[in-house]
Structure formats: structure tokens, C-alpha cells
Amino acid sequence: MKRFVQRSLAFAMDGAMCGMMNALQGRRTDQVCSREEFEAYLSACSPMTREDFFRHPPAEELRRTAARIDWRTPLPSGFPENDRAHVQWFPCAQGKAAPTVLLLHALMSASDKGYRRVARWFNDRGWNAAFPHLPFHYSRKPRGYMNGELAITANLVRNAENIRQGVVELRQLMQHLRTEGCREFAVVGTSFGGWNGALLSFLETDFRFLALVQPIVNVEHAIWENPGSASMRRLLRARGIRSGEIVRHAHLSSPLHGIPLCGADRAVITAGLYDSVATAKDLRLLKRRWRGSKILHVRQGHFGYQALQVTLKEIERFL
């Protein structure tokens, strides 16, 4: 009976959240790429390596206060609010040379309150914490849009560029923190943030651990089977874009197509048994490809708090 109730609540919560996402996507019929734009983008990206795609210059126009770091993005989106990277900074008593955890939030994350608590949890254990605002979220939300509404839409070209922008900016942040004495990092990424974190781990080596909480790893599923993307699929099909084509970009954007440079044995993957967005099946596949990684299972859907709590308990062994 307890498991039946857990499953029912998970389905109800996921259904409500996916319904909201479909409503938002459905009202933005202008946010869709054309067949020609999509094809040209895939053709341009096909010969690129991961290092080419995520190449990062030093951060320019960087400003820093005790609680914030921001700089001009090297990949402007055309939305002024989104074109400055922004990071909330939570320092520990050990100073700037202490290890730093990157807290990477979920798509359309509603509040930073929970992440602030996690930042304090790390501060108490001798870690600095950085909370980057991923593209189109929080301080980077353009006027007239909801938080994160433009991060994933039926404009597949911009979706890929948003992921590119997010990962490049994370590399710039790490580069800047190294100049201040930091020599070790970690990632705690949830859903959309876990997607960014997984790709980042293919490019940087100095991670003590990676904690990916229900990360998006199967991009094809996220677009063509995810219940939260039904409106997106309708818009794409109307433009002649069909399933299977995004695979041409997988060598750049899919967590299933790489191995963390720090070693997969430093990765903890948390799966929700009732998750229909980042399915447990896909995360078990990631675990098999990342040999030596550990997978945790929790009885929740994609939306919930138990997965992060279980993950924090597991990663204490790395601290």
C-alpha cells in the first residue's frame, strides 16, 4: 500500500508539472526553429569535436563581490538579460583556495531556497559553493517570460546553444576560480543541471566527485517521449522535424556519449523509480557506460526532494 501511494503521488506531481510545461510551450508558437535552420545547424556541428563546441575564452568584464560573480557571456543569445553570466557565491571559512562545489539547478527551478541550504551544508564541511544561474533562469530571465521558459522550447537550435552557453560559462567560472587558488571541484546537478554537469565532466579533470540527480541523459527521449514535451513535439512535427534526427548532435550534447575525465568511479547517479522524464532505465544505461559509477534508486517521480537528500548522504564519503 505504501508503494502504491508513493507511485500515485509521484505520477500526480509529475503529471501536474508536465502539464504546466506543455501549457507554457503551447502558448509560445513562435519559439520553434524551421526545418532549414535545424538542418543547417546539424550540418555545421557534425564535424565539430566536443572541445571545439565548448571552447571557452577567459571571462571578460568580470565583476565580483562577496556574494556574486558575473561576466559577459562569450555566446550572446540576443536577450540582454541572458547575456551576462551570473553566479551566487557562498564562501566557507577556509577561503578561496578551498574546494568548490558547483550547484546546478533544474529546469524552471522555482526558488534558490533549497540550494542555499545545500550551500550551507557544504560550507559546514569546508567547501565553497557556487550557484550559477543557467541560461534564461533567475537573474537571466527576460522580461515577459517565466523563469527558465526559454531554456528548452521547440527551437531545438537555441536549446543546443543554451546547453553550449551553460557549459562554456561553467568552464570560464572554473578557470577564474583556479586563478584564485581553487584546485578541486565537484558537481551536484539536478535534472537540467545534471545534463550540464555531465557534459562539463567530459571537458574538465579536477572533480573530486560528480553527483547527478535524475539528470537528463537521453536527449531523444527528452524531446520525443517525455510527457512534458508534448506541445514541443506538435510544433516540431508541424515544421517537418521528426524523431531520430537530433542523434546527429549526440556526440556534442548527449551524456551517454562520453566518460568523465576524472573517472567514472567518482560519479553518483540518482534515479527516480517512477520518473518518466529522466527514466531509471536510461540512468541505468548511463551507469553501465560509466563503469565504476554508483547508482541510487529512490521512490519518487522526476519532481521531489527525496532524491537530493539521499544523494547528499551518499557523497559525504567524498568530503
PDB file of C-alpha atoms in Angstrom:
ATOM      1  CA  MET A   1       0.000   0.000   0.000  1.00  0.00           C
ATOM      2  CA  LYS A   2       2.826   2.417   0.873  1.00  0.00           C
ATOM      3  CA  ARG A   3       4.485   1.895  -2.502  1.00  0.00           C
ATOM      4  CA  PHE A   4       1.136   2.318  -4.276  1.00  0.00           C
ATOM      5  CA  VAL A   5       0.649   5.676  -2.554  1.00  0.00           C
ATOM      6  CA  GLN A   6       4.220   6.748  -3.372  1.00  0.00           C
ATOM      7  CA  ARG A   7       3.757   5.821  -7.012  1.00  0.00           C
ATOM      8  CA  SER A   8       0.389   7.554  -7.237  1.00  0.00           C
ATOM      9  CA  LEU A   9       1.725  10.758  -5.684  1.00  0.00           C
ATOM     10  CA  ALA A  10       4.742  10.696  -7.983  1.00  0.00           C
ATOM     11  CA  PHE A  11       2.575  10.299 -11.074  1.00  0.00           C
ATOM     12  CA  ALA A  12       0.258  13.064  -9.905  1.00  0.00           C
ATOM     13  CA  MET A  13       3.116  15.510  -9.251  1.00  0.00           C
ATOM     14  CA  ASP A  14       4.913  14.702 -12.483  1.00  0.00           C
ATOM     15  CA  GLY A  15       1.637  14.986 -14.382  1.00  0.00           C
ATOM     16  CA  ALA A  16       0.906  18.416 -12.945  1.00  0.00           C
ATOM     17  CA  MET A  17       4.404  19.747 -13.656  1.00  0.00           C
ATOM     18  CA  CYS A  18       4.500  18.304 -17.169  1.00  0.00           C
ATOM     19  CA  GLY A  19       1.065  19.780 -17.826  1.00  0.00           C
ATOM     20  CA  MET A  20       2.352  23.214 -16.840  1.00  0.00           C
ATOM     21  CA  MET A  21       5.354  22.845 -19.137  1.00  0.00           C
ATOM     22  CA  ASN A  22       3.142  21.838 -22.046  1.00  0.00           C
ATOM     23  CA  ALA A  23       0.916  24.835 -21.425  1.00  0.00           C
ATOM     24  CA  LEU A  24       3.917  27.171 -21.492  1.00  0.00           C
ATOM     25  CA  GLN A  25       5.353  25.624 -24.651  1.00  0.00           C
ATOM     26  CA  GLY A  26       1.979  25.571 -26.328  1.00  0.00           C
ATOM     27  CA  ARG A  27       1.473  29.319 -25.935  1.00  0.00           C
ATOM     28  CA  ARG A  28       4.878  30.102 -27.492  1.00  0.00           C
ATOM     29  CA  THR A  29       4.181  29.034 -31.062  1.00  0.00           C
ATOM     30  CA  ASP A  30       6.851  31.482 -32.227  1.00  0.00           C
ATOM     31  CA  GLN A  31       9.546  29.568 -30.300  1.00  0.00           C
ATOM     32  CA  VAL A  32      10.276  26.890 -32.888  1.00  0.00           C
ATOM     33  CA  CYS A  33      13.091  26.532 -35.399  1.00  0.00           C
ATOM     34  CA  SER A  34      12.426  25.964 -39.079  1.00  0.00           C
ATOM     35  CA  ARG A  35      13.340  22.764 -40.858  1.00  0.00           C
ATOM     36  CA  GLU A  36      16.032  24.688 -42.765  1.00  0.00           C
ATOM     37  CA  GLU A  37      17.562  26.228 -39.618  1.00  0.00           C
ATOM     38  CA  PHE A  38      17.658  22.862 -37.905  1.00  0.00           C
ATOM     39  CA  GLU A  39      19.297  21.109 -40.842  1.00  0.00           C
ATOM     40  CA  ALA A  40      21.897  23.870 -41.291  1.00  0.00           C
ATOM     41  CA  TYR A  41      22.773  23.761 -37.601  1.00  0.00           C
ATOM     42  CA  LEU A  42      23.209  19.990 -37.542  1.00  0.00           C
ATOM     43  CA  SER A  43      25.397  20.157 -40.651  1.00  0.00           C
ATOM     44  CA  ALA A  44      27.577  22.878 -39.109  1.00  0.00           C
ATOM     45  CA  CYS A  45      28.005  20.925 -35.870  1.00  0.00           C
ATOM     46  CA  SER A  46      28.603  17.479 -37.370  1.00  0.00           C
ATOM     47  CA  PRO A  47      32.391  17.884 -37.895  1.00  0.00           C
ATOM     48  CA  MET A  48      32.967  19.631 -34.558  1.00  0.00           C
ATOM     49  CA  THR A  49      34.673  17.967 -31.617  1.00  0.00           C
ATOM     50  CA  ARG A  50      33.409  18.434 -28.076  1.00  0.00           C
ATOM     51  CA  GLU A  51      36.372  20.701 -27.323  1.00  0.00           C
ATOM     52  CA  ASP A  52      35.560  22.816 -30.401  1.00  0.00           C
ATOM     53  CA  PHE A  53      31.916  23.151 -29.450  1.00  0.00           C
ATOM     54  CA  PHE A  54      32.595  24.066 -25.821  1.00  0.00           C
ATOM     55  CA  ARG A  55      35.730  26.162 -26.361  1.00  0.00           C
ATOM     56  CA  HIS A  56      35.976  28.834 -23.654  1.00  0.00           C
ATOM     57  CA  PRO A  57      37.847  32.129 -23.727  1.00  0.00           C
ATOM     58  CA  PRO A  58      38.755  33.852 -20.427  1.00  0.00           C
ATOM     59  CA  ALA A  59      35.824  35.644 -18.800  1.00  0.00           C
ATOM     60  CA  GLU A  60      35.548  39.294 -19.868  1.00  0.00           C
ATOM     61  CA  GLU A  61      34.071  42.222 -17.942  1.00  0.00           C
ATOM     62  CA  LEU A  62      34.118  40.092 -14.807  1.00  0.00           C
ATOM     63  CA  ARG A  63      32.758  41.709 -11.653  1.00  0.00           C
ATOM     64  CA  ARG A  64      32.969  40.178  -8.215  1.00  0.00           C
ATOM     65  CA  THR A  65      31.508  40.948  -4.815  1.00  0.00           C
ATOM     66  CA  ALA A  66      31.478  38.899  -1.616  1.00  0.00           C
ATOM     67  CA  ALA A  67      28.313  37.108  -2.745  1.00  0.00           C
ATOM     68  CA  ARG A  68      28.264  37.344  -6.542  1.00  0.00           C
ATOM     69  CA  ILE A  69      30.342  36.815  -9.677  1.00  0.00           C
ATOM     70  CA  ASP A  70      29.176  37.946 -13.113  1.00  0.00           C
ATOM     71  CA  TRP A  71      30.722  38.493 -16.539  1.00  0.00           C
ATOM     72  CA  ARG A  72      29.817  38.947 -20.194  1.00  0.00           C
ATOM     73  CA  THR A  73      28.903  35.683 -21.887  1.00  0.00           C
ATOM     74  CA  PRO A  74      31.021  34.710 -24.906  1.00  0.00           C
ATOM     75  CA  LEU A  75      27.890  33.286 -26.570  1.00  0.00           C
ATOM     76  CA  PRO A  76      25.285  36.069 -26.722  1.00  0.00           C
ATOM     77  CA  SER A  77      21.697  34.965 -27.173  1.00  0.00           C
ATOM     78  CA  GLY A  78      20.159  38.250 -28.273  1.00  0.00           C
ATOM     79  CA  PHE A  79      18.412  38.677 -24.918  1.00  0.00           C
ATOM     80  CA  PRO A  80      20.336  41.285 -22.873  1.00  0.00           C
ATOM     81  CA  GLU A  81      19.235  39.814 -19.526  1.00  0.00           C
ATOM     82  CA  ASN A  82      20.645  36.413 -20.518  1.00  0.00           C
ATOM     83  CA  ASP A  83      23.907  37.718 -21.886  1.00  0.00           C
ATOM     84  CA  ARG A  84      25.678  38.163 -18.569  1.00  0.00           C
ATOM     85  CA  ALA A  85      26.612  35.004 -16.690  1.00  0.00           C
ATOM     86  CA  HIS A  86      25.671  35.245 -13.016  1.00  0.00           C
ATOM     87  CA  VAL A  87      26.836  33.125 -10.072  1.00  0.00           C
ATOM     88  CA  GLN A  88      25.765  33.311  -6.443  1.00  0.00           C
ATOM     89  CA  TRP A  89      28.799  32.687  -4.236  1.00  0.00           C
ATOM     90  CA  PHE A  90      28.683  31.022  -0.827  1.00  0.00           C
ATOM     91  CA  PRO A  91      32.153  31.074   0.769  1.00  0.00           C
ATOM     92  CA  CYS A  92      33.288  28.832   3.582  1.00  0.00           C
ATOM     93  CA  ALA A  93      35.629  29.818   6.412  1.00  0.00           C
ATOM     94  CA  GLN A  94      38.631  28.189   4.708  1.00  0.00           C
ATOM     95  CA  GLY A  95      38.842  30.879   1.996  1.00  0.00           C
ATOM     96  CA  LYS A  96      39.020  30.928  -1.804  1.00  0.00           C
ATOM     97  CA  ALA A  97      41.529  28.065  -2.036  1.00  0.00           C
ATOM     98  CA  ALA A  98      39.033  25.620  -0.501  1.00  0.00           C
ATOM     99  CA  PRO A  99      37.412  23.102  -2.884  1.00  0.00           C
ATOM    100  CA  THR A 100      34.315  24.409  -4.668  1.00  0.00           C
ATOM    101  CA  VAL A 101      31.080  22.607  -5.449  1.00  0.00           C
ATOM    102  CA  LEU A 102      29.010  23.737  -8.426  1.00  0.00           C
ATOM    103  CA  LEU A 103      25.292  23.526  -7.603  1.00  0.00           C
ATOM    104  CA  LEU A 104      23.465  23.195 -10.926  1.00  0.00           C
ATOM    105  CA  HIS A 105      19.723  23.703 -10.746  1.00  0.00           C
ATOM    106  CA  ALA A 106      16.839  22.034 -12.522  1.00  0.00           C
ATOM    107  CA  LEU A 107      14.914  23.405 -15.496  1.00  0.00           C
ATOM    108  CA  MET A 108      12.500  26.170 -14.434  1.00  0.00           C
ATOM    109  CA  SER A 109      13.741  25.904 -10.848  1.00  0.00           C
ATOM    110  CA  ALA A 110      11.272  27.995  -8.885  1.00  0.00           C
ATOM    111  CA  SER A 111      13.430  29.110  -5.951  1.00  0.00           C
ATOM    112  CA  ASP A 112      17.037  29.099  -4.783  1.00  0.00           C
ATOM    113  CA  LYS A 113      15.981  28.484  -1.169  1.00  0.00           C
ATOM    114  CA  GLY A 114      16.808  24.778  -1.203  1.00  0.00           C
ATOM    115  CA  TYR A 115      20.115  25.376  -2.952  1.00  0.00           C
ATOM    116  CA  ARG A 116      21.059  27.909  -0.293  1.00  0.00           C
ATOM    117  CA  ARG A 117      20.551  25.200   2.328  1.00  0.00           C
ATOM    118  CA  VAL A 118      22.719  22.806   0.330  1.00  0.00           C
ATOM    119  CA  ALA A 119      25.378  25.522   0.001  1.00  0.00           C
ATOM    120  CA  ARG A 120      25.453  25.928   3.784  1.00  0.00           C
ATOM    121  CA  TRP A 121      25.696  22.139   4.145  1.00  0.00           C
ATOM    122  CA  PHE A 122      28.865  22.224   2.038  1.00  0.00           C
ATOM    123  CA  ASN A 123      30.200  25.347   3.792  1.00  0.00           C
ATOM    124  CA  ASP A 124      29.980  23.492   7.118  1.00  0.00           C
ATOM    125  CA  ARG A 125      32.175  20.773   5.609  1.00  0.00           C
ATOM    126  CA  GLY A 126      34.891  23.123   4.356  1.00  0.00           C
ATOM    127  CA  TRP A 127      33.679  23.652   0.782  1.00  0.00           C
ATOM    128  CA  ASN A 128      32.884  26.866  -1.060  1.00  0.00           C
ATOM    129  CA  ALA A 129      29.662  26.667  -3.066  1.00  0.00           C
ATOM    130  CA  ALA A 130      28.824  28.326  -6.377  1.00  0.00           C
ATOM    131  CA  PHE A 131      25.251  28.522  -7.625  1.00  0.00           C
ATOM    132  CA  PRO A 132      25.363  29.507 -11.318  1.00  0.00           C
ATOM    133  CA  HIS A 133      22.204  30.831 -12.915  1.00  0.00           C
ATOM    134  CA  LEU A 134      21.968  28.661 -16.020  1.00  0.00           C
ATOM    135  CA  PRO A 135      20.814  30.354 -19.252  1.00  0.00           C
ATOM    136  CA  PHE A 136      17.397  32.037 -19.049  1.00  0.00           C
ATOM    137  CA  HIS A 137      16.988  31.330 -15.319  1.00  0.00           C
ATOM    138  CA  TYR A 138      16.739  33.604 -12.267  1.00  0.00           C
ATOM    139  CA  SER A 139      18.651  36.859 -12.919  1.00  0.00           C
ATOM    140  CA  ARG A 140      18.849  35.915 -16.615  1.00  0.00           C
ATOM    141  CA  LYS A 141      15.095  35.717 -17.213  1.00  0.00           C
ATOM    142  CA  PRO A 142      13.995  38.143 -19.952  1.00  0.00           C
ATOM    143  CA  ARG A 143      11.074  40.391 -19.151  1.00  0.00           C
ATOM    144  CA  GLY A 144       7.739  38.859 -20.132  1.00  0.00           C
ATOM    145  CA  TYR A 145       8.881  35.248 -19.707  1.00  0.00           C
ATOM    146  CA  MET A 146       8.767  32.823 -16.797  1.00  0.00           C
ATOM    147  CA  ASN A 147      11.917  31.582 -15.118  1.00  0.00           C
ATOM    148  CA  GLY A 148      13.590  29.122 -17.491  1.00  0.00           C
ATOM    149  CA  GLU A 149      10.802  29.262 -20.054  1.00  0.00           C
ATOM    150  CA  LEU A 150      13.234  29.903 -22.924  1.00  0.00           C
ATOM    151  CA  ALA A 151      15.835  27.349 -21.848  1.00  0.00           C
ATOM    152  CA  ILE A 152      14.074  24.412 -23.529  1.00  0.00           C
ATOM    153  CA  THR A 153      11.490  25.070 -26.240  1.00  0.00           C
ATOM    154  CA  ALA A 154      10.629  23.805 -29.721  1.00  0.00           C
ATOM    155  CA  ASN A 155      13.548  25.890 -31.004  1.00  0.00           C
ATOM    156  CA  LEU A 156      15.991  22.988 -30.993  1.00  0.00           C
ATOM    157  CA  VAL A 157      18.827  25.148 -32.303  1.00  0.00           C
ATOM    158  CA  ARG A 158      18.549  27.530 -29.382  1.00  0.00           C
ATOM    159  CA  ASN A 159      18.184  24.601 -26.951  1.00  0.00           C
ATOM    160  CA  ALA A 160      21.559  23.270 -28.101  1.00  0.00           C
ATOM    161  CA  GLU A 161      23.091  26.729 -27.894  1.00  0.00           C
ATOM    162  CA  ASN A 162      21.691  27.153 -24.368  1.00  0.00           C
ATOM    163  CA  ILE A 163      23.432  23.942 -23.291  1.00  0.00           C
ATOM    164  CA  ARG A 164      26.573  25.159 -25.032  1.00  0.00           C
ATOM    165  CA  GLN A 165      26.364  28.529 -23.315  1.00  0.00           C
ATOM    166  CA  GLY A 166      25.828  26.966 -19.902  1.00  0.00           C
ATOM    167  CA  VAL A 167      28.773  24.556 -20.160  1.00  0.00           C
ATOM    168  CA  VAL A 168      31.133  27.174 -21.615  1.00  0.00           C
ATOM    169  CA  GLU A 169      30.299  29.565 -18.772  1.00  0.00           C
ATOM    170  CA  LEU A 170      30.902  26.823 -16.195  1.00  0.00           C
ATOM    171  CA  ARG A 171      34.335  26.272 -17.711  1.00  0.00           C
ATOM    172  CA  GLN A 172      35.001  30.006 -17.509  1.00  0.00           C
ATOM    173  CA  LEU A 173      33.941  30.031 -13.862  1.00  0.00           C
ATOM    174  CA  MET A 174      36.281  27.162 -13.039  1.00  0.00           C
ATOM    175  CA  GLN A 175      39.094  28.893 -14.895  1.00  0.00           C
ATOM    176  CA  HIS A 176      38.538  32.065 -12.862  1.00  0.00           C
ATOM    177  CA  LEU A 177      38.369  30.199  -9.546  1.00  0.00           C
ATOM    178  CA  ARG A 178      41.640  28.450 -10.344  1.00  0.00           C
ATOM    179  CA  THR A 179      43.325  31.855 -10.597  1.00  0.00           C
ATOM    180  CA  GLU A 180      42.186  32.467  -7.010  1.00  0.00           C
ATOM    181  CA  GLY A 181      43.748  29.273  -5.709  1.00  0.00           C
ATOM    182  CA  CYS A 182      40.980  26.664  -6.038  1.00  0.00           C
ATOM    183  CA  ARG A 183      42.382  23.334  -7.187  1.00  0.00           C
ATOM    184  CA  GLU A 184      39.467  20.964  -6.739  1.00  0.00           C
ATOM    185  CA  PHE A 185      35.824  20.994  -7.719  1.00  0.00           C
ATOM    186  CA  ALA A 186      32.665  18.929  -7.539  1.00  0.00           C
ATOM    187  CA  VAL A 187      29.247  18.958  -9.201  1.00  0.00           C
ATOM    188  CA  VAL A 188      25.805  18.492  -7.714  1.00  0.00           C
ATOM    189  CA  GLY A 189      23.429  18.781 -10.660  1.00  0.00           C
ATOM    190  CA  THR A 190      19.695  18.155 -10.781  1.00  0.00           C
ATOM    191  CA  SER A 191      17.808  17.263 -13.984  1.00  0.00           C
ATOM    192  CA  PHE A 192      18.711  20.024 -16.495  1.00  0.00           C
ATOM    193  CA  GLY A 193      21.641  20.954 -14.233  1.00  0.00           C
ATOM    194  CA  GLY A 194      22.754  17.324 -14.212  1.00  0.00           C
ATOM    195  CA  TRP A 195      22.770  17.370 -18.012  1.00  0.00           C
ATOM    196  CA  ASN A 196      25.078  20.414 -17.965  1.00  0.00           C
ATOM    197  CA  GLY A 197      27.236  18.833 -15.258  1.00  0.00           C
ATOM    198  CA  ALA A 198      27.664  15.556 -17.136  1.00  0.00           C
ATOM    199  CA  LEU A 199      28.857  17.371 -20.264  1.00  0.00           C
ATOM    200  CA  LEU A 200      31.190  19.520 -18.166  1.00  0.00           C
ATOM    201  CA  SER A 201      32.791  16.361 -16.747  1.00  0.00           C
ATOM    202  CA  PHE A 202      33.830  15.341 -20.292  1.00  0.00           C
ATOM    203  CA  LEU A 203      35.918  18.520 -20.568  1.00  0.00           C
ATOM    204  CA  GLU A 204      37.471  19.155 -17.142  1.00  0.00           C
ATOM    205  CA  THR A 205      39.513  16.786 -14.994  1.00  0.00           C
ATOM    206  CA  ASP A 206      39.711  18.224 -11.473  1.00  0.00           C
ATOM    207  CA  PHE A 207      36.498  16.931  -9.919  1.00  0.00           C
ATOM    208  CA  ARG A 208      36.559  15.079  -6.622  1.00  0.00           C
ATOM    209  CA  PHE A 209      33.065  13.778  -7.342  1.00  0.00           C
ATOM    210  CA  LEU A 210      30.041  14.172  -9.608  1.00  0.00           C
ATOM    211  CA  ALA A 211      26.567  13.864  -8.109  1.00  0.00           C
ATOM    212  CA  LEU A 212      23.907  13.797 -10.821  1.00  0.00           C
ATOM    213  CA  VAL A 213      20.359  13.778  -9.504  1.00  0.00           C
ATOM    214  CA  GLN A 214      17.910  12.485 -12.136  1.00  0.00           C
ATOM    215  CA  PRO A 215      19.942  14.078 -14.946  1.00  0.00           C
ATOM    216  CA  ILE A 216      18.671  14.370 -18.493  1.00  0.00           C
ATOM    217  CA  VAL A 217      20.872  11.921 -20.405  1.00  0.00           C
ATOM    218  CA  ASN A 218      18.705  10.630 -23.270  1.00  0.00           C
ATOM    219  CA  VAL A 219      18.052  13.721 -25.362  1.00  0.00           C
ATOM    220  CA  GLU A 220      15.973  11.811 -27.888  1.00  0.00           C
ATOM    221  CA  HIS A 221      13.631  10.617 -25.114  1.00  0.00           C
ATOM    222  CA  ALA A 222      13.505  14.098 -23.588  1.00  0.00           C
ATOM    223  CA  ILE A 223      12.134  15.506 -26.836  1.00  0.00           C
ATOM    224  CA  TRP A 224      10.071  12.700 -28.339  1.00  0.00           C
ATOM    225  CA  GLU A 225       8.771  10.669 -25.370  1.00  0.00           C
ATOM    226  CA  ASN A 226       8.917  12.902 -22.312  1.00  0.00           C
ATOM    227  CA  PRO A 227       5.320  13.733 -21.243  1.00  0.00           C
ATOM    228  CA  GLY A 228       6.414  17.322 -20.574  1.00  0.00           C
ATOM    229  CA  SER A 229       7.329  17.829 -24.243  1.00  0.00           C
ATOM    230  CA  ALA A 230       4.019  17.009 -25.954  1.00  0.00           C
ATOM    231  CA  SER A 231       3.447  20.607 -27.102  1.00  0.00           C
ATOM    232  CA  MET A 232       7.041  20.788 -28.328  1.00  0.00           C
ATOM    233  CA  ARG A 233       6.566  17.643 -30.422  1.00  0.00           C
ATOM    234  CA  ARG A 234       3.411  19.030 -32.018  1.00  0.00           C
ATOM    235  CA  LEU A 235       5.217  22.223 -33.038  1.00  0.00           C
ATOM    236  CA  LEU A 236       8.220  20.323 -34.374  1.00  0.00           C
ATOM    237  CA  ARG A 237       6.149  17.912 -36.446  1.00  0.00           C
ATOM    238  CA  ALA A 238       4.316  20.863 -37.973  1.00  0.00           C
ATOM    239  CA  ARG A 239       7.721  22.098 -39.210  1.00  0.00           C
ATOM    240  CA  GLY A 240       8.651  18.706 -40.655  1.00  0.00           C
ATOM    241  CA  ILE A 241      11.110  17.774 -37.896  1.00  0.00           C
ATOM    242  CA  ARG A 242      10.901  14.147 -36.822  1.00  0.00           C
ATOM    243  CA  SER A 243      12.384  11.889 -34.162  1.00  0.00           C
ATOM    244  CA  GLY A 244      15.835  10.433 -34.694  1.00  0.00           C
ATOM    245  CA  GLU A 245      17.385  13.491 -36.322  1.00  0.00           C
ATOM    246  CA  ILE A 246      18.881  15.006 -33.166  1.00  0.00           C
ATOM    247  CA  VAL A 247      21.170  11.953 -32.950  1.00  0.00           C
ATOM    248  CA  ARG A 248      23.490  13.827 -35.327  1.00  0.00           C
ATOM    249  CA  HIS A 249      24.233  16.201 -32.441  1.00  0.00           C
ATOM    250  CA  ALA A 250      24.620  13.497 -29.778  1.00  0.00           C
ATOM    251  CA  HIS A 251      28.428  13.459 -29.912  1.00  0.00           C
ATOM    252  CA  LEU A 252      28.288  17.012 -28.513  1.00  0.00           C
ATOM    253  CA  SER A 253      25.181  17.138 -26.340  1.00  0.00           C
ATOM    254  CA  SER A 254      24.473  13.639 -25.008  1.00  0.00           C
ATOM    255  CA  PRO A 255      25.783  12.435 -21.616  1.00  0.00           C
ATOM    256  CA  LEU A 256      25.521   8.895 -22.994  1.00  0.00           C
ATOM    257  CA  HIS A 257      28.315   9.670 -25.474  1.00  0.00           C
ATOM    258  CA  GLY A 258      31.250  10.332 -23.157  1.00  0.00           C
ATOM    259  CA  ILE A 259      33.082   9.352 -19.975  1.00  0.00           C
ATOM    260  CA  PRO A 260      34.032  11.761 -17.137  1.00  0.00           C
ATOM    261  CA  LEU A 261      37.708  12.716 -17.370  1.00  0.00           C
ATOM    262  CA  CYS A 262      38.045  12.434 -13.589  1.00  0.00           C
ATOM    263  CA  GLY A 263      36.990   8.787 -13.756  1.00  0.00           C
ATOM    264  CA  ALA A 264      33.504   7.308 -13.644  1.00  0.00           C
ATOM    265  CA  ASP A 265      34.197   5.834 -10.204  1.00  0.00           C
ATOM    266  CA  ARG A 266      33.756   9.356  -8.829  1.00  0.00           C
ATOM    267  CA  ALA A 267      30.197   9.607 -10.155  1.00  0.00           C
ATOM    268  CA  VAL A 268      26.998   9.068  -8.196  1.00  0.00           C
ATOM    269  CA  ILE A 269      23.798   8.873 -10.252  1.00  0.00           C
ATOM    270  CA  THR A 270      20.405   9.077  -8.556  1.00  0.00           C
ATOM    271  CA  ALA A 271      17.350   7.710 -10.353  1.00  0.00           C
ATOM    272  CA  GLY A 272      13.666   8.048  -9.549  1.00  0.00           C
ATOM    273  CA  LEU A 273      11.882   4.732  -9.916  1.00  0.00           C
ATOM    274  CA  TYR A 274       8.702   6.486 -11.097  1.00  0.00           C
ATOM    275  CA  ASP A 275      10.436   9.137 -13.223  1.00  0.00           C
ATOM    276  CA  SER A 276       9.062   9.423 -16.770  1.00  0.00           C
ATOM    277  CA  VAL A 277      11.323  12.371 -17.734  1.00  0.00           C
ATOM    278  CA  ALA A 278      14.801  11.030 -16.850  1.00  0.00           C
ATOM    279  CA  THR A 279      13.846   7.384 -16.667  1.00  0.00           C
ATOM    280  CA  ALA A 280      15.535   4.878 -14.363  1.00  0.00           C
ATOM    281  CA  LYS A 281      16.135   2.722 -17.453  1.00  0.00           C
ATOM    282  CA  ASP A 282      18.188   5.465 -19.113  1.00  0.00           C
ATOM    283  CA  LEU A 283      20.127   6.198 -15.931  1.00  0.00           C
ATOM    284  CA  ARG A 284      20.954   2.520 -15.521  1.00  0.00           C
ATOM    285  CA  LEU A 285      22.291   2.635 -19.087  1.00  0.00           C
ATOM    286  CA  LEU A 286      24.447   5.618 -18.127  1.00  0.00           C
ATOM    287  CA  LYS A 287      25.732   3.671 -15.119  1.00  0.00           C
ATOM    288  CA  ARG A 288      26.735   0.769 -17.396  1.00  0.00           C
ATOM    289  CA  ARG A 289      28.553   3.100 -19.777  1.00  0.00           C
ATOM    290  CA  TRP A 290      30.225   4.926 -16.890  1.00  0.00           C
ATOM    291  CA  ARG A 291      31.889   1.812 -15.497  1.00  0.00           C
ATOM    292  CA  GLY A 292      32.619   2.118 -11.805  1.00  0.00           C
ATOM    293  CA  SER A 293      29.918   4.717 -11.132  1.00  0.00           C
ATOM    294  CA  LYS A 294      27.292   4.148  -8.462  1.00  0.00           C
ATOM    295  CA  ILE A 295      23.549   4.406  -8.963  1.00  0.00           C
ATOM    296  CA  LEU A 296      20.998   5.104  -6.240  1.00  0.00           C
ATOM    297  CA  HIS A 297      17.258   4.470  -6.616  1.00  0.00           C
ATOM    298  CA  VAL A 298      14.566   6.453  -4.831  1.00  0.00           C
ATOM    299  CA  ARG A 299      10.815   6.001  -4.887  1.00  0.00           C
ATOM    300  CA  GLN A 300       9.776   9.288  -6.466  1.00  0.00           C
ATOM    301  CA  GLY A 301       8.972  10.793  -9.838  1.00  0.00           C
ATOM    302  CA  HIS A 302      11.026  13.451 -11.558  1.00  0.00           C
ATOM    303  CA  PHE A 303       9.835  16.148  -9.183  1.00  0.00           C
ATOM    304  CA  GLY A 304      10.510  15.769  -5.487  1.00  0.00           C
ATOM    305  CA  TYR A 305      13.109  16.275  -2.769  1.00  0.00           C
ATOM    306  CA  GLN A 306      13.971  12.780  -1.582  1.00  0.00           C
ATOM    307  CA  ALA A 307      16.492  12.176  -4.378  1.00  0.00           C
ATOM    308  CA  LEU A 308      18.681  15.129  -3.412  1.00  0.00           C
ATOM    309  CA  GLN A 309      18.598  14.193   0.278  1.00  0.00           C
ATOM    310  CA  VAL A 310      19.671  10.623  -0.493  1.00  0.00           C
ATOM    311  CA  THR A 311      22.413  11.919  -2.787  1.00  0.00           C
ATOM    312  CA  LEU A 312      23.882  14.243  -0.163  1.00  0.00           C
ATOM    313  CA  LYS A 313      24.049  11.401   2.316  1.00  0.00           C
ATOM    314  CA  GLU A 314      25.923   9.262  -0.231  1.00  0.00           C
ATOM    315  CA  ILE A 315      28.510  11.882  -1.215  1.00  0.00           C
ATOM    316  CA  GLU A 316      29.609  12.545   2.354  1.00  0.00           C
ATOM    317  CA  ARG A 317      32.205   9.823   1.795  1.00  0.00           C
ATOM    318  CA  PHE A 318      33.940  12.098  -0.740  1.00  0.00           C
ATOM    319  CA  LEU A 319      34.173  15.136   1.549  1.00  0.00           C
TER     320      LEU A 319
END
